Short mmCIF file of C-alpha atoms in Angstrom, two decimals:
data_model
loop_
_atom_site.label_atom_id
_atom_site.label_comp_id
_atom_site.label_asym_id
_atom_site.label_seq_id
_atom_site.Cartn_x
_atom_site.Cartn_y
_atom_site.Cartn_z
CA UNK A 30 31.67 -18.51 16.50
CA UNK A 31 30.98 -20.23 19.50
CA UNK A 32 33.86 -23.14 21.19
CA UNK A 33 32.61 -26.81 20.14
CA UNK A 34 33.87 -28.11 23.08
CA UNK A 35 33.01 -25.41 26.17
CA UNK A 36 31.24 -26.32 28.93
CA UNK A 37 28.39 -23.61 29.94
CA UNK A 38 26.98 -22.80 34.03
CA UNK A 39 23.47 -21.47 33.35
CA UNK A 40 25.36 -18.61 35.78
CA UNK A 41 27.76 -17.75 32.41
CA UNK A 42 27.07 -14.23 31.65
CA UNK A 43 27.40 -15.51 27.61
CA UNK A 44 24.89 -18.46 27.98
CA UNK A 45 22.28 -18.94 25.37
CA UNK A 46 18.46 -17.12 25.76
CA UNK A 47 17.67 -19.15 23.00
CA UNK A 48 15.50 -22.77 24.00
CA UNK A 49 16.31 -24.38 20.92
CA UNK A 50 20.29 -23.53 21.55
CA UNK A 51 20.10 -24.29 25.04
CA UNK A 52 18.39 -28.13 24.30
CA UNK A 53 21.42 -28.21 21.72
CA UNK A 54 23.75 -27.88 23.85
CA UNK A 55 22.61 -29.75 26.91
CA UNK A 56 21.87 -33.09 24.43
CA UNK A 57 25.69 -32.53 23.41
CA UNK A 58 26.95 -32.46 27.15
CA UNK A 59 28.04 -28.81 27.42
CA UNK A 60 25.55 -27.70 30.36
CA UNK A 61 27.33 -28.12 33.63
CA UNK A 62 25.28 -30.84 35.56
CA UNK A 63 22.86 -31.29 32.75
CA UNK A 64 23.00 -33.72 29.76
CA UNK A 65 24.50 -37.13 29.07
CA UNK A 66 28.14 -36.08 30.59
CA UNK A 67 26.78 -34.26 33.73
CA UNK A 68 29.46 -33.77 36.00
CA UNK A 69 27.07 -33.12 39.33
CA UNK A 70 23.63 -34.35 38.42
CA UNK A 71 20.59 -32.42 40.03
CA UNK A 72 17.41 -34.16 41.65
CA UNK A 73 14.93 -35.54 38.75
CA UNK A 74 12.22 -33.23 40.76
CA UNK A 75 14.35 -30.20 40.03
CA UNK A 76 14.89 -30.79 36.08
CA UNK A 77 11.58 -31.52 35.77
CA UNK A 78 10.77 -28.22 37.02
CA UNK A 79 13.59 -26.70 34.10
CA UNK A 80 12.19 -28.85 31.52
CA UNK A 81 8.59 -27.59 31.93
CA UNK A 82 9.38 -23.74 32.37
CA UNK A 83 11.29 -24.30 28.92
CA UNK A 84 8.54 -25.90 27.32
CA UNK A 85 5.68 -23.94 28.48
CA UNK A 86 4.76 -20.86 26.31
CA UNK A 87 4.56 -17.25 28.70
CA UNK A 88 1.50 -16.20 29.10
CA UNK A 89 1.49 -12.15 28.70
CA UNK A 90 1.10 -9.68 31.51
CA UNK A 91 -1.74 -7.97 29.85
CA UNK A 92 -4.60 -7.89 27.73
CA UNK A 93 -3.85 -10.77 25.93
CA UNK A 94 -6.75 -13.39 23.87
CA UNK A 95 -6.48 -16.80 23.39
CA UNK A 96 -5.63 -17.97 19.93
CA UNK A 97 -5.35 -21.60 19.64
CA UNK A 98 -3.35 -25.16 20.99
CA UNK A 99 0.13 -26.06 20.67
CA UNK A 100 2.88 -28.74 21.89
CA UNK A 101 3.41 -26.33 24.15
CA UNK A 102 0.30 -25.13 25.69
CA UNK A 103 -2.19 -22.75 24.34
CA UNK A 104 -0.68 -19.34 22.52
CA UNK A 105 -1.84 -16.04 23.79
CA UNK A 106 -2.06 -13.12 21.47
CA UNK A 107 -0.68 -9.75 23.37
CA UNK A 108 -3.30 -6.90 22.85
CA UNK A 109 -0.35 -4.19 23.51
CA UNK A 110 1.59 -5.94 20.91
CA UNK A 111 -0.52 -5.88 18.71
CA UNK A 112 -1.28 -2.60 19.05
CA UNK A 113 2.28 -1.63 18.18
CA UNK A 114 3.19 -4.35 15.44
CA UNK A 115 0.26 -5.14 13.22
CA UNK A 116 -0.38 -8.48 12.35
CA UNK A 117 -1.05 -10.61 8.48
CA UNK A 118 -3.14 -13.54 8.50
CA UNK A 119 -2.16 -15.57 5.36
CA UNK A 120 -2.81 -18.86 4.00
CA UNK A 121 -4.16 -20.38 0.92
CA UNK A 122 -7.77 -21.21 -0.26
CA UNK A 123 -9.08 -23.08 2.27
CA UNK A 124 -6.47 -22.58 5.22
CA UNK A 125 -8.68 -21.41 7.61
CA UNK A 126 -7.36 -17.51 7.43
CA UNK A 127 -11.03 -16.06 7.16
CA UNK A 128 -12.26 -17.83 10.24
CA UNK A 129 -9.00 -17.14 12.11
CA UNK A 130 -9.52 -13.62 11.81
CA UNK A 131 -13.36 -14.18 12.85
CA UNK A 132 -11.83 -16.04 15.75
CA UNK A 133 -9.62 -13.64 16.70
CA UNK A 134 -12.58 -11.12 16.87
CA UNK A 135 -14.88 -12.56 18.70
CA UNK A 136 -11.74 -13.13 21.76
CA UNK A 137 -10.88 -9.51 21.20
CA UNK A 138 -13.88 -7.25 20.67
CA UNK A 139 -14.28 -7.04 24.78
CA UNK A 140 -10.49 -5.04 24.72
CA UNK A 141 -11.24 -2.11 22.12
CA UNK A 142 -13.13 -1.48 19.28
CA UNK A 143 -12.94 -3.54 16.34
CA UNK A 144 -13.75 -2.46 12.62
CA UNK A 145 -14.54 -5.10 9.98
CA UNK A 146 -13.81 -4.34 6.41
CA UNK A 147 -15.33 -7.22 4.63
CA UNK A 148 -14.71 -7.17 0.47
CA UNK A 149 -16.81 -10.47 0.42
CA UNK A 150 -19.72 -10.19 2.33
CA UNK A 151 -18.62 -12.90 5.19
CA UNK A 152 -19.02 -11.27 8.31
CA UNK A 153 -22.27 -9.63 8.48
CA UNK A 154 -23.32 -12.69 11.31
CA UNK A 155 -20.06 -11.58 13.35
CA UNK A 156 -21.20 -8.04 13.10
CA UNK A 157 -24.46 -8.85 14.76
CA UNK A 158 -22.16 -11.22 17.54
CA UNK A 159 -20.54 -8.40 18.42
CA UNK A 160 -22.97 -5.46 18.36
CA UNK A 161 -20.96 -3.76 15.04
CA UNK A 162 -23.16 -1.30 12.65
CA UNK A 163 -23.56 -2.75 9.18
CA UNK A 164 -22.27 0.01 6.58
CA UNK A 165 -22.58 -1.07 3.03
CA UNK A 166 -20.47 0.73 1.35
CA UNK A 167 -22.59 0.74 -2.49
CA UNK A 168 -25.22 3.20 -0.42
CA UNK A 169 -22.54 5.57 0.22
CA UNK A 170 -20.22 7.93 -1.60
CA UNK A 171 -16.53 8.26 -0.40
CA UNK A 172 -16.88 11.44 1.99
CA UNK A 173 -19.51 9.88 3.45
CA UNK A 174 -17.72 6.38 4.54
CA UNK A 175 -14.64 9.46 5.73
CA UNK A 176 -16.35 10.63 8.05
CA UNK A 177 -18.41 7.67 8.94
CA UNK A 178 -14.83 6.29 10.15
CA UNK A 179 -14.69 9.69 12.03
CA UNK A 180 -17.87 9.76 13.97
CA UNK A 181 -17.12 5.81 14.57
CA UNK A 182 -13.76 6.19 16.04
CA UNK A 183 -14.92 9.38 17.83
CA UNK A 184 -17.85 7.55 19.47
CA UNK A 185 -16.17 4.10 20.18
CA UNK A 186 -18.67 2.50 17.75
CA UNK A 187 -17.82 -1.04 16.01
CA UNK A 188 -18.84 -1.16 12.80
CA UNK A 189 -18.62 -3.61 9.96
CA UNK A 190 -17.88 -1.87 6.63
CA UNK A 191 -19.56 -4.46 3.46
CA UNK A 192 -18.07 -3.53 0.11
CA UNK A 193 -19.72 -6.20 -1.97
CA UNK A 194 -21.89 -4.90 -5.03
CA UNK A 195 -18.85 -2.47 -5.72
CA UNK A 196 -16.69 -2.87 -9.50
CA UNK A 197 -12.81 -3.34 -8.13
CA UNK A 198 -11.46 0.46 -8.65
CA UNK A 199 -14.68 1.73 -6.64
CA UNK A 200 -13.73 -1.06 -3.75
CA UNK A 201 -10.36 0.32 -3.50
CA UNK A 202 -11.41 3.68 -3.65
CA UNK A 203 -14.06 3.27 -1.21
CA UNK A 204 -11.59 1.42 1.22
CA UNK A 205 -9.00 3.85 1.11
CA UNK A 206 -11.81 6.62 2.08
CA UNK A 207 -12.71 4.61 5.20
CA UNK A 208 -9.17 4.55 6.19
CA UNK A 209 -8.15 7.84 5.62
CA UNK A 210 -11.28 8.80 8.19
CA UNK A 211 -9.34 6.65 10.62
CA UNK A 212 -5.93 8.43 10.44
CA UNK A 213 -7.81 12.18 10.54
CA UNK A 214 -9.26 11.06 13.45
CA UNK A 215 -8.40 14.24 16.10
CA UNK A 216 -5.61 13.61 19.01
CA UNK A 217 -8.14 13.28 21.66
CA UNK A 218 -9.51 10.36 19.73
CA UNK A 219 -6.70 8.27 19.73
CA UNK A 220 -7.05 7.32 22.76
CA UNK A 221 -9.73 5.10 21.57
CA UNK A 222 -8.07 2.15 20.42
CA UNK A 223 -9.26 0.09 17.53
CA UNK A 224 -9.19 -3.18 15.51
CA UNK A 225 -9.43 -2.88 12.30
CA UNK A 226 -9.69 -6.20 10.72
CA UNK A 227 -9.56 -6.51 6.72
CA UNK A 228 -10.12 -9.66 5.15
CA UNK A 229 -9.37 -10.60 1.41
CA UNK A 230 -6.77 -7.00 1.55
CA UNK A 231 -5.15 -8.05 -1.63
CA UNK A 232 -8.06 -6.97 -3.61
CA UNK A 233 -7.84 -3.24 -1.47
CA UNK A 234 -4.23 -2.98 -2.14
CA UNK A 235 -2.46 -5.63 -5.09
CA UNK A 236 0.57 -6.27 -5.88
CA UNK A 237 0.01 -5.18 -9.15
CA UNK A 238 -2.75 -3.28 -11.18
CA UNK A 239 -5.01 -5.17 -13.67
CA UNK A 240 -4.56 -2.59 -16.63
CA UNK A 241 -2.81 0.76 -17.08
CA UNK A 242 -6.05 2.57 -16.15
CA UNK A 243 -6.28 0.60 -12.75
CA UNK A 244 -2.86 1.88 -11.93
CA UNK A 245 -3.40 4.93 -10.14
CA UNK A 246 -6.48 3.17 -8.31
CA UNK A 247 -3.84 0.60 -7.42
CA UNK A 248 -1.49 3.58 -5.88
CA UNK A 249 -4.18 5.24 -3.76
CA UNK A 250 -5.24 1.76 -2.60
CA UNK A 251 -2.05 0.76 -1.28
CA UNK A 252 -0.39 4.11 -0.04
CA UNK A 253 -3.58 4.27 2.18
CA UNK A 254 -3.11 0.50 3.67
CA UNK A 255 0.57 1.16 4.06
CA UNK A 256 -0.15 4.55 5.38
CA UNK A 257 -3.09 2.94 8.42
CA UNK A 258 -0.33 0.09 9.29
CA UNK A 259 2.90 2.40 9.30
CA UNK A 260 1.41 5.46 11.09
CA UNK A 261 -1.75 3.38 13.32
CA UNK A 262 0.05 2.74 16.10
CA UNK A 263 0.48 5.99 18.04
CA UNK A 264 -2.97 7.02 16.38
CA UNK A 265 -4.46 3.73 18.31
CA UNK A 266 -5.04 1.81 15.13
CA UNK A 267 -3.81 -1.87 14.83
CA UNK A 268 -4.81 -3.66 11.69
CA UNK A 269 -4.98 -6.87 11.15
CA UNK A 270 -4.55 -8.16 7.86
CA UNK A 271 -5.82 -11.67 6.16
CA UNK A 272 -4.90 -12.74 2.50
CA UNK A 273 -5.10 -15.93 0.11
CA UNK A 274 -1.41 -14.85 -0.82
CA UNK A 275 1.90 -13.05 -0.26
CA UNK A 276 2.38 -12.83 -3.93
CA UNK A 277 -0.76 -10.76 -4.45
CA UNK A 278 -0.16 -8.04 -1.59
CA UNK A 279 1.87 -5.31 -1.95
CA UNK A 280 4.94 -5.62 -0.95
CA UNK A 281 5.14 -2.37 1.49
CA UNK A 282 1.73 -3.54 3.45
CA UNK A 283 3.51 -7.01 4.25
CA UNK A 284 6.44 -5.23 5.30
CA UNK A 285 4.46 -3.46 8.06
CA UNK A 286 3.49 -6.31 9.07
CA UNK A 287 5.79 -7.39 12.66
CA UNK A 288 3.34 -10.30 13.18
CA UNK A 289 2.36 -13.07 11.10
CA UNK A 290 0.06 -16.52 11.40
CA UNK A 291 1.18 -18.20 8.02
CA UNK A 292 -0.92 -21.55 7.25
CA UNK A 293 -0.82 -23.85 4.17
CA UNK A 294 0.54 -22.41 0.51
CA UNK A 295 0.97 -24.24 -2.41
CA UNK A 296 2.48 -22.17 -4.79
CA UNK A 297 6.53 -21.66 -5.11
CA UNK A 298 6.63 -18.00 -4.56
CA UNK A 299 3.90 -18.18 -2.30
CA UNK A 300 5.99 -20.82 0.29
CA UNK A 301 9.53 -18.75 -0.72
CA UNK A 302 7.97 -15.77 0.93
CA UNK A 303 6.38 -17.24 4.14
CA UNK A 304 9.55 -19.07 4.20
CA UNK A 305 11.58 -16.28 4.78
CA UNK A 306 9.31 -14.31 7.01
CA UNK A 307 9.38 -17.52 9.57
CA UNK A 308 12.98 -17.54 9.09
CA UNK A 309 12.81 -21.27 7.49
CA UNK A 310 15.63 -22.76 5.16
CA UNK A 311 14.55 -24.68 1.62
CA UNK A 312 13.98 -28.43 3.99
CA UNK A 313 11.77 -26.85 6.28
CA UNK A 314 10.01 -24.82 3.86
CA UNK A 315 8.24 -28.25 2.66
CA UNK A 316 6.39 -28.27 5.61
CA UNK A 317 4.30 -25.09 4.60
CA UNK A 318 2.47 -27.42 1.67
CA UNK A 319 1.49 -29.72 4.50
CA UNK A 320 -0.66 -28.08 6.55
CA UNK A 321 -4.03 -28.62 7.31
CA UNK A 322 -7.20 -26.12 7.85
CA UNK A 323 -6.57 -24.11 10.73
CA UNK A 324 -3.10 -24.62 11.59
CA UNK A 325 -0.64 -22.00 11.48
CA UNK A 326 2.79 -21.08 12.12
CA UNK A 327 3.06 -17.94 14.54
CA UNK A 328 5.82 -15.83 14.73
CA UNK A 329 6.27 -11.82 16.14
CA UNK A 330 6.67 -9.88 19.31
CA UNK A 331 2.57 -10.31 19.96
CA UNK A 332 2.66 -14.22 19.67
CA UNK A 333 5.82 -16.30 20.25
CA UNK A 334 9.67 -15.35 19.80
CA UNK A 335 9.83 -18.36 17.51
CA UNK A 336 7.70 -20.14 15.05
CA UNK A 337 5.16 -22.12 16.44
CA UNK A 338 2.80 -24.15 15.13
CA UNK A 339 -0.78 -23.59 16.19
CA UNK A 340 -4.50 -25.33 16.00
CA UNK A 341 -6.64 -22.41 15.90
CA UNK A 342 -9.58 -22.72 17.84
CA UNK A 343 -12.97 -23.29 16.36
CA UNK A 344 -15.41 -19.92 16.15
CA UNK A 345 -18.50 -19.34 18.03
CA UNK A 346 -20.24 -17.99 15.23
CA UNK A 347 -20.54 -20.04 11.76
CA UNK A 348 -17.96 -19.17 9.20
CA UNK A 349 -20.38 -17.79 6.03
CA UNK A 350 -17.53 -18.18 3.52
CA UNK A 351 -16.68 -21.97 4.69
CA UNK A 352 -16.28 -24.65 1.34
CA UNK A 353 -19.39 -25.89 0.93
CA UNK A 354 -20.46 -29.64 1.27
CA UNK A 355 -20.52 -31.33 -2.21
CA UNK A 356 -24.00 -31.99 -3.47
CA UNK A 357 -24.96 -33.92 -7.13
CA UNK A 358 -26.37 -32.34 -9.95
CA UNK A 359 -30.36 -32.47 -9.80
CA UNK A 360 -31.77 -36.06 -10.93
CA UNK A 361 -33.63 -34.75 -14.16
CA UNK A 362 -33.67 -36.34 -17.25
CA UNK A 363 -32.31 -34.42 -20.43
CA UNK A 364 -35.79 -33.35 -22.18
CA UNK A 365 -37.16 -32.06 -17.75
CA UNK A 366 -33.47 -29.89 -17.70
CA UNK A 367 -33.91 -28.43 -21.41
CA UNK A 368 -37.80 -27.39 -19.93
CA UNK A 369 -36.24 -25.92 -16.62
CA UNK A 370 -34.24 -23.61 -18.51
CA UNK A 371 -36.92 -22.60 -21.07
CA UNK A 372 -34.91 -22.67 -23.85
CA UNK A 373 -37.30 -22.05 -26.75
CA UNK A 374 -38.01 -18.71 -24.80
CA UNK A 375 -34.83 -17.71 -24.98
CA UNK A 376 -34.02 -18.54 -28.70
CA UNK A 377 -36.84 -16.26 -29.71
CA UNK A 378 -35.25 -13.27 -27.12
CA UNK A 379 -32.38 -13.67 -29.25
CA UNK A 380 -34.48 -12.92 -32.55
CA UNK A 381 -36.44 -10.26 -30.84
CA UNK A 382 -33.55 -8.41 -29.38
CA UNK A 383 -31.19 -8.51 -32.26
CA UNK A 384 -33.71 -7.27 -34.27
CA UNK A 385 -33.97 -3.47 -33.69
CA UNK A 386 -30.21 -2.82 -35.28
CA UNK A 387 -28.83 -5.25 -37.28
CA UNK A 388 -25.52 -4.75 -38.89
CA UNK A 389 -25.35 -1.31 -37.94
CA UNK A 390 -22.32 0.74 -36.53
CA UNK A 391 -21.60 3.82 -35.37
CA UNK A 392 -23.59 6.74 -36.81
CA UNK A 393 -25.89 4.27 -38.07
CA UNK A 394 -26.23 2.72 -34.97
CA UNK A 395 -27.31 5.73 -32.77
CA UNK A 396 -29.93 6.55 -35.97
CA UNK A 397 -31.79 3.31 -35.37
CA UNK A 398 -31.53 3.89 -31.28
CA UNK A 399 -32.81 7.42 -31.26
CA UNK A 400 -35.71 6.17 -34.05
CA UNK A 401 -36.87 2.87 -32.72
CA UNK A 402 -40.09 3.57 -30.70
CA UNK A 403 -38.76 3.09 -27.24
CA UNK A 404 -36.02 5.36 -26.76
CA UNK A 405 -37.75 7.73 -25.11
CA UNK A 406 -38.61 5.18 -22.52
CA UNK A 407 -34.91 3.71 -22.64
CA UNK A 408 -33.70 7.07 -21.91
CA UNK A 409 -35.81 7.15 -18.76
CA UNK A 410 -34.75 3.98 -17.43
CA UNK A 411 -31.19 4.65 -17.85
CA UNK A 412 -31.84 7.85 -15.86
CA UNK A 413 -33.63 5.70 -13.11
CA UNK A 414 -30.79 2.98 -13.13
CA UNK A 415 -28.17 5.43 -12.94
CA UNK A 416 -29.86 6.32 -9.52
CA UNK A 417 -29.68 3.45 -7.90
CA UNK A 418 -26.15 2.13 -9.14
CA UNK A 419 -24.70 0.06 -8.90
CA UNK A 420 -27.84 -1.92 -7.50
CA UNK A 421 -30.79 -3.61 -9.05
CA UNK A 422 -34.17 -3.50 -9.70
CA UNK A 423 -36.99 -5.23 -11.23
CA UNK A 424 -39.02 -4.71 -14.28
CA UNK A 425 -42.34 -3.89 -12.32
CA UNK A 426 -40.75 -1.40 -9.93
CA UNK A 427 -39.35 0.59 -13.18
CA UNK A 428 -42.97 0.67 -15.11
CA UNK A 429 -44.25 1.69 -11.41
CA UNK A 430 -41.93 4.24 -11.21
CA UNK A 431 -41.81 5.35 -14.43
CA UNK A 432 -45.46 5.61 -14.56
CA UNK A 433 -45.26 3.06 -17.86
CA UNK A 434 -46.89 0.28 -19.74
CA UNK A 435 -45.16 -2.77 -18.94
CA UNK A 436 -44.72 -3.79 -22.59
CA UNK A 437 -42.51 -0.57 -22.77
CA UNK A 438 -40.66 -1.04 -20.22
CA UNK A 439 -39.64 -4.30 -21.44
CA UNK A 440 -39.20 -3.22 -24.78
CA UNK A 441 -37.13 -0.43 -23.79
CA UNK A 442 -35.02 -2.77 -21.31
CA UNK A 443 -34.61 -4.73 -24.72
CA UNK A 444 -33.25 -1.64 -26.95
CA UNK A 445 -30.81 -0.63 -24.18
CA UNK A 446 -29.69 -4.79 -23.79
CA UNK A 447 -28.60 -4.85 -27.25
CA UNK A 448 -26.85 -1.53 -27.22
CA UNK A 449 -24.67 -2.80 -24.47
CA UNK A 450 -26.19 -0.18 -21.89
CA UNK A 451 -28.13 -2.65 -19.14
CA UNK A 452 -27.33 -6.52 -17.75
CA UNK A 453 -31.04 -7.37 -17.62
CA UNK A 454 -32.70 -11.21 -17.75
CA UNK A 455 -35.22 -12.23 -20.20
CA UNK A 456 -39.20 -10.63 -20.03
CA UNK A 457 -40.83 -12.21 -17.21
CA UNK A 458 -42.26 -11.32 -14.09
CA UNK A 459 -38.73 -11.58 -11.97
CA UNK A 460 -36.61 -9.66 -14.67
CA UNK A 461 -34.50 -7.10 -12.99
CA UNK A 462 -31.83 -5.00 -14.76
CA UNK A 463 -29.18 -2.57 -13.75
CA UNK A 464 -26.51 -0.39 -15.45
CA UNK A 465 -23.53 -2.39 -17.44
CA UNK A 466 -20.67 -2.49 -16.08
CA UNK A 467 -19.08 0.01 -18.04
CA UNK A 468 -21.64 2.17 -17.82
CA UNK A 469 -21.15 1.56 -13.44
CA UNK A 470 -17.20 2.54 -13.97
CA UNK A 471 -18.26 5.81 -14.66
CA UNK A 472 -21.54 6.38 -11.87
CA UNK A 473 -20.30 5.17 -8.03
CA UNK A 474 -21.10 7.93 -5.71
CA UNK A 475 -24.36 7.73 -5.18
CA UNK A 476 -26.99 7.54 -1.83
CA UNK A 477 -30.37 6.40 -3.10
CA UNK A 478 -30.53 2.19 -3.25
CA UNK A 479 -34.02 2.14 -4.36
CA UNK A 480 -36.73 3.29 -6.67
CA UNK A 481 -39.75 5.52 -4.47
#
């Protein structure tokens, strides 16, 4: 423990590294020369000088990108840093972690090659900023994103990876494909650094697993995101890693994690964690509930020694996935609204389409399927949907495909509603069907996205 009542030399061998120790002890008197009980004061010129060095944030050696403003200047984010300590991006709904990341991006994409894996569909006007290839990941089957990352890394191409239109298992799945391309990149690749920046990574590797059968999709998901942050850096790979919150992460990504931005969190757990990453006791902690959009405390080897609080600055490109503005309901009266949604239309669907197999189960069921006078037709469709899944398409483009009347293409669309087999809209000119989603659990791989 250090002596309450020393007096330091700045020349001490033993004297504190530490700013906030060193103001400490100077506002107590215990700097020689410095402080309320100097013993040989110094010119006001010279501690001027000391006061701003202390105050002013370094500014790193190398490639380094601009982040944001704080008390103490504007904080630099260290590219070689990075590059060996990962960084997570977290912050509640609304905290500005989505367009950090985008900010971060656009500073960085001149330094090495940046990767986008975007679960929500966000980015795509980034992408075009920056000059990254669009892969959505739906058109694709798992081998093919592998060595997609392959040829990408190989060729120093960025790319922006969209995994929207995808059930949760087949995301993961998908996701963990594209990364394990990264890590079997060859040697002489890894010389070609990259940024791979995931947003929303809580739904590519949770905390926990949504049922017993999403378990060992859970497993794959996270061993492969702990795996890209744990072995990336001598392979060239930093990630970068935004989330809504600590509690839904795994536990073992985080914990790669050497850098962290942490912005406003609401929840207990959520504010315990960040807490203790920033090295905050239960007072300061409060703070974390405070914050508003785009401010975030920094902390790690790539940013600041010590948590500082930082404005991010704005983007250059628009945020997709900002709040929207609030706007009113329409200004119709009750009898216009019942009209707009057609509703007599759809109470006679509901007689139609219950219709074909009422009260039946099982055996009984699959007699009145395989009897009613569309199932050959429903059969077909099914066969056509399957090929395009987990996409789309419209009620024309099937009868045009299918070579069909439209009447049976509807009425087989119909038979296969009520047996649970399509999601499809009412009969009109716009209705469009695909696959259920159970039936879309069990068909992912796939490369055609449209009917010929």
């Amino acid at each position: 423990m250090m002596n309450d009542t020393r007096v330091f030399r700045r020349s001490d061998p033993d004297f504190p590294t530490t700013v906030a120790l060193q103001r400490r002890l100077i506002a107590n008197g215990r700097v020689e020369g410095e402080g309320p009980h100097r013993q040989h004061p110094i010119g006001l010129a010279t501690r001027s000088r000391i006061d701003a060095a202390s105050l002013q944030l370094p500014v790193p050696d190398g490639p380094a990108v601009p982040l944001g403003e704080t008390d103490r200047g504007t904080l630099h984010l260290d590219l070689n840093r990075l590059l060996a300590g990962r960084c997570l991006i977290q912050g509640s709904s609304g905290a500005g972690k989505s367009a950090t990341l985008r900010h971060l991006i656009e500073e960085a994409h001149d330094y090495l090659t940046v990767m986008i894996v975007d679960p929500e569909g966000e980015f795509g006007n980034l992408a075009e900023h920056i000059g990254a290839a669009t892969i959505k990941a739906c058109e694709i089957a798992t081998d093919g994103l592998t060595a997609a990352a392959m040829r990408a890394r190989h060729h120093r191409l960025p790319l922006h990876l969209d995994l929207t239109d995808l059930e949760p298992d087949v995301r993961i799945t998908k996701a963990a494909a594209f990364f394990a391309g990264l890590l079997a990149s060859p040697r002489e690749d890894w010389a070609h650094t990259v940024l791979v920046a995931i947003d929303e990574a809580h739904l590519l590797a949770p905390h926990m697993a949504a049922s017993a059968r999403d378990a060992e999709t859970r497993r794959l998901g996270v061993a492969t995101l702990t795996d890209l942050a744990a072995r990336g850096r001598k392979r060239g790979i930093s990630p970068v890693i935004a989330t809504q919150r600590l509690a839904k992460l795994a536990a073992s990504v985080v914990s790669e994690l050497h850098n962290v931005l942490l912005g406003l969190n609401i929840f207990d757990r959520d504010v315990a964690r960040a807490a203790d990453l920033l090295g905050f006791g239960t007072e300061r902690a409060a703070v974390l509930r405070t914050l508003r959009p785009g401010e975030f405390y920094a902390l790690g080897p790539a940013l600041c020694p010590l948590p500082e609080l930082v404005r991010i600055a704005p983007t250059v490109t628009r945020h997709v996935g900002a709040t929207p503005e609030l706007l009113a309901s329409a200004d119709v009266t009750p009898d216009e609204a019942r009209s707009l949604l057609d509703l007599d239309a759809l109470r006679e669907l509901g007689r139609t389409t219950a219709a074909p197999m009422p009260g039946r189960s099982g055996v009984r069921a699959l007699d009145g399927f395989l009897l009613d006078q569309h199932a050959a037709a429903a059969a077909r469709v099914v066969a056509s949907l399957r090929a395009i899944t987990p996409n789309a398409t419209t009620a024309a483009d099937l009868a045009r495909h299918l070579a069909l009347e439209a009447e049976a293409v509807h009425g087989a669309l119909d038979l296969l509603a009520v047996a649970g087999a399509v999601d499809t809209m009412p009969r009109g000119d716009d209705r469009i069907a695909r696959l259920s989603a159970r039936l879309r659990l069990r068909v992912s791989d796939t490369t055609v996205v449209g009917l010929a």
